[in-house]
GROMACS .gro file of C-alpha atoms in nm:
model
  146
    1MET     CA    1  -0.436   0.973   1.010
    2SER     CA    2  -0.748   1.058   1.202
    3LEU     CA    3  -0.938   1.184   0.876
    4ARG     CA    4  -0.874   0.824   0.730
    5THR     CA    5  -1.027   0.629   1.004
    6ALA     CA    6  -1.321   0.839   1.019
    7VAL     CA    7  -1.421   0.799   0.679
    8ALA     CA    8  -1.348   0.418   0.708
    9ALA     CA    9  -1.525   0.374   0.998
   10PRO     CA   10  -1.896   0.280   0.812
   11PHE     CA   11  -1.760   0.104   0.617
   12VAL     CA   12  -1.548  -0.128   0.845
   13GLN     CA   13  -1.866  -0.146   1.032
   14ALA     CA   14  -2.068  -0.234   0.702
   15GLY     CA   15  -1.792  -0.513   0.598
   16THR     CA   16  -1.794  -0.343   0.245
   17ASN     CA   17  -1.616  -0.080   0.064
   18ARG     CA   18  -1.929   0.044  -0.090
   19LEU     CA   19  -2.140   0.226   0.073
   20PRO     CA   20  -2.509   0.470   0.056
   21ARG     CA   21  -2.425   0.802   0.102
   22SER     CA   22  -2.743   0.804   0.349
   23ASP     CA   23  -2.568   0.484   0.527
   24PHE     CA   24  -2.241   0.712   0.598
   25VAL     CA   25  -2.442   1.002   0.669
   26VAL     CA   26  -2.660   0.782   0.970
   27ASP     CA   27  -2.347   0.608   1.088
   28LEU     CA   28  -2.106   0.905   1.198
   29SER     CA   29  -2.398   1.162   1.317
   30LEU     CA   30  -2.699   0.919   1.452
   31ASP     CA   31  -2.504   0.580   1.533
   32ARG     CA   32  -2.146   0.723   1.625
   33ASP     CA   33  -2.282   1.108   1.733
   34TRP     CA   34  -1.923   1.193   1.607
   35VAL     CA   35  -2.082   1.487   1.404
   36SER     CA   36  -2.423   1.693   1.300
   37PRO     CA   37  -2.539   1.539   0.933
   38GLU     CA   38  -2.432   1.828   0.793
   39GLN     CA   39  -2.107   1.781   0.855
   40ALA     CA   40  -2.076   1.415   0.765
   41LYS     CA   41  -2.217   1.560   0.392
   42ARG     CA   42  -1.913   1.772   0.464
   43LEU     CA   43  -1.678   1.537   0.540
   44ILE     CA   44  -1.806   1.356   0.194
   45ASP     CA   45  -1.664   1.623  -0.010
   46VAL     CA   46  -1.334   1.677   0.239
   47ALA     CA   47  -1.253   1.290   0.208
   48ALA     CA   48  -1.315   1.284  -0.208
   49SER     CA   49  -1.106   1.581  -0.221
   50GLU     CA   50  -0.841   1.390  -0.055
   51GLY     CA   51  -0.909   1.054  -0.280
   52LEU     CA   52  -1.001   0.883  -0.010
   53LEU     CA   53  -1.346   0.797  -0.143
   54THR     CA   54  -1.521   0.825  -0.476
   55VAL     CA   55  -1.878   0.956  -0.558
   56GLU     CA   56  -2.089   0.819  -0.760
   57GLU     CA   57  -2.476   0.961  -0.758
   58GLN     CA   58  -2.573   0.883  -0.392
   59THR     CA   59  -2.321   0.563  -0.374
   60LEU     CA   60  -1.980   0.640  -0.178
   61GLU     CA   61  -1.726   0.438  -0.249
   62LEU     CA   62  -1.355   0.384  -0.031
   63THR     CA   63  -1.033   0.390  -0.227
   64PHE     CA   64  -0.876   0.195   0.025
   65ASP     CA   65  -0.955  -0.146   0.129
   66HIS     CA   66  -1.163  -0.115   0.458
   67ALA     CA   67  -1.012  -0.415   0.613
   68SER     CA   68  -0.699  -0.191   0.611
   69VAL     CA   69  -0.815   0.004   0.881
   70THR     CA   70  -0.953  -0.060   1.256
   71VAL     CA   71  -1.131   0.167   1.460
   72PRO     CA   72  -1.016   0.147   1.809
   73PRO     CA   73  -1.325   0.122   2.022
   74ASP     CA   74  -1.243   0.499   2.201
   75PHE     CA   75  -1.188   0.654   1.888
   76VAL     CA   76  -1.332   1.005   1.843
   77PRO     CA   77  -1.224   1.215   1.538
   78ASP     CA   78  -1.100   1.565   1.569
   79GLU     CA   79  -1.281   1.894   1.376
   80SER     CA   80  -0.987   1.952   1.169
   81ILE     CA   81  -1.144   1.612   0.953
   82LEU     CA   82  -1.363   1.879   0.842
   83ARG     CA   83  -1.118   2.098   0.710
   84GLU     CA   84  -0.954   2.013   0.389
   85ARG     CA   85  -0.599   2.070   0.339
   86SER     CA   86  -0.407   2.318   0.138
   87THR     CA   87  -0.189   2.216  -0.148
   88PHE     CA   88   0.090   2.295   0.078
   89GLU     CA   89  -0.001   2.076   0.337
   90ARG     CA   90  -0.051   1.825   0.114
   91VAL     CA   91   0.294   1.825   0.003
   92LEU     CA   92   0.451   1.895   0.333
   93ASP     CA   93   0.273   1.546   0.412
   94ALA     CA   94   0.418   1.391   0.113
   95LEU     CA   95   0.781   1.512   0.231
   96LEU     CA   96   0.777   1.410   0.574
   97ALA     CA   97   0.643   1.080   0.436
   98GLU     CA   98   0.940   1.023   0.264
   99GLY     CA   99   1.140   1.118   0.599
  100ILE     CA  100   1.257   1.457   0.523
  101ASP     CA  101   1.275   1.626   0.862
  102LYS     CA  102   1.000   1.889   0.902
  103GLN     CA  103   1.179   2.213   0.968
  104GLU     CA  104   1.415   2.180   0.707
  105ALA     CA  105   1.169   2.140   0.497
  106VAL     CA  106   0.955   2.472   0.583
  107ALA     CA  107   1.276   2.642   0.600
  108ALA     CA  108   1.374   2.517   0.252
  109ILE     CA  109   1.026   2.610   0.121
  110ASN     CA  110   1.030   2.940   0.280
  111GLY     CA  111   1.363   3.026   0.132
  112LEU     CA  112   1.248   2.937  -0.249
  113GLN     CA  113   0.946   3.111  -0.196
  114SER     CA  114   1.148   3.425  -0.115
  115ASP     CA  115   1.406   3.394  -0.304
  116LEU     CA  116   1.181   3.353  -0.666
  117ALA     CA  117   0.941   3.539  -0.517
  118ILE     CA  118   0.649   3.278  -0.568
  119THR     CA  119   0.365   3.074  -0.364
  120LEU     CA  120   0.433   2.952  -0.065
  121GLU     CA  121   0.226   2.632  -0.285
  122ALA     CA  122   0.440   2.657  -0.599
  123ALA     CA  123   0.758   2.694  -0.372
  124ALA     CA  124   0.666   2.368  -0.166
  125VAL     CA  125   0.611   2.196  -0.527
  126LEU     CA  126   0.896   2.314  -0.659
  127TYR     CA  127   1.122   2.175  -0.336
  128ALA     CA  128   0.983   1.875  -0.317
  129ARG     CA  129   1.057   1.801  -0.712
  130ARG     CA  130   1.361   1.875  -0.645
  131GLN     CA  131   1.380   1.608  -0.384
  132GLY     CA  132   1.275   1.370  -0.655
  133ILE     CA  133   0.910   1.315  -0.479
  134ASP     CA  134   0.609   1.274  -0.711
  135VAL     CA  135   0.369   1.556  -0.571
  136SER     CA  136   0.231   1.630  -0.927
  137GLU     CA  137  -0.152   1.499  -0.742
  138ALA     CA  138  -0.091   1.766  -0.475
  139PRO     CA  139  -0.239   2.054  -0.650
  140ASN     CA  140  -0.509   1.899  -0.875
  141GLN     CA  141  -0.676   1.739  -0.591
  142ALA     CA  142  -0.672   2.098  -0.408
  143ILE     CA  143  -0.815   2.235  -0.733
  144GLU     CA  144  -1.092   1.944  -0.755
  145GLY     CA  145  -1.186   1.949  -0.414
  146ARG     CA  146  -1.308   2.334  -0.455
   0.00000   0.00000   0.00000
């Protein structure tokens, strides 16, 4: 996942799971020239909403071990890392991670949405629950990220 790699890169470079916010912004914007300083600040918000970072005052902490990430030398993240994922996207990712076919999942979710006259997000959560997949955090992450 390029978001995870981009967020981890400054921590990997520093060899730690905690960094000052300013070091994170400087690393991504000035040192690596991946994003502007404003975009690096936006990335902090996105990463926090995705559960990849915790933010305490001016300190950032990864929620996973920085040593578990390898940043390829030619890695450059695409602009999609600056966009928060919707509840639907989070649930779909969870379904795919469990080995459910994407086309099958989307078709079933669309069917539930139509049959039950509910939102796409509600249909996705319902489908995941019916498959035995716990996605209870997906809607919470989307709400907290706003």
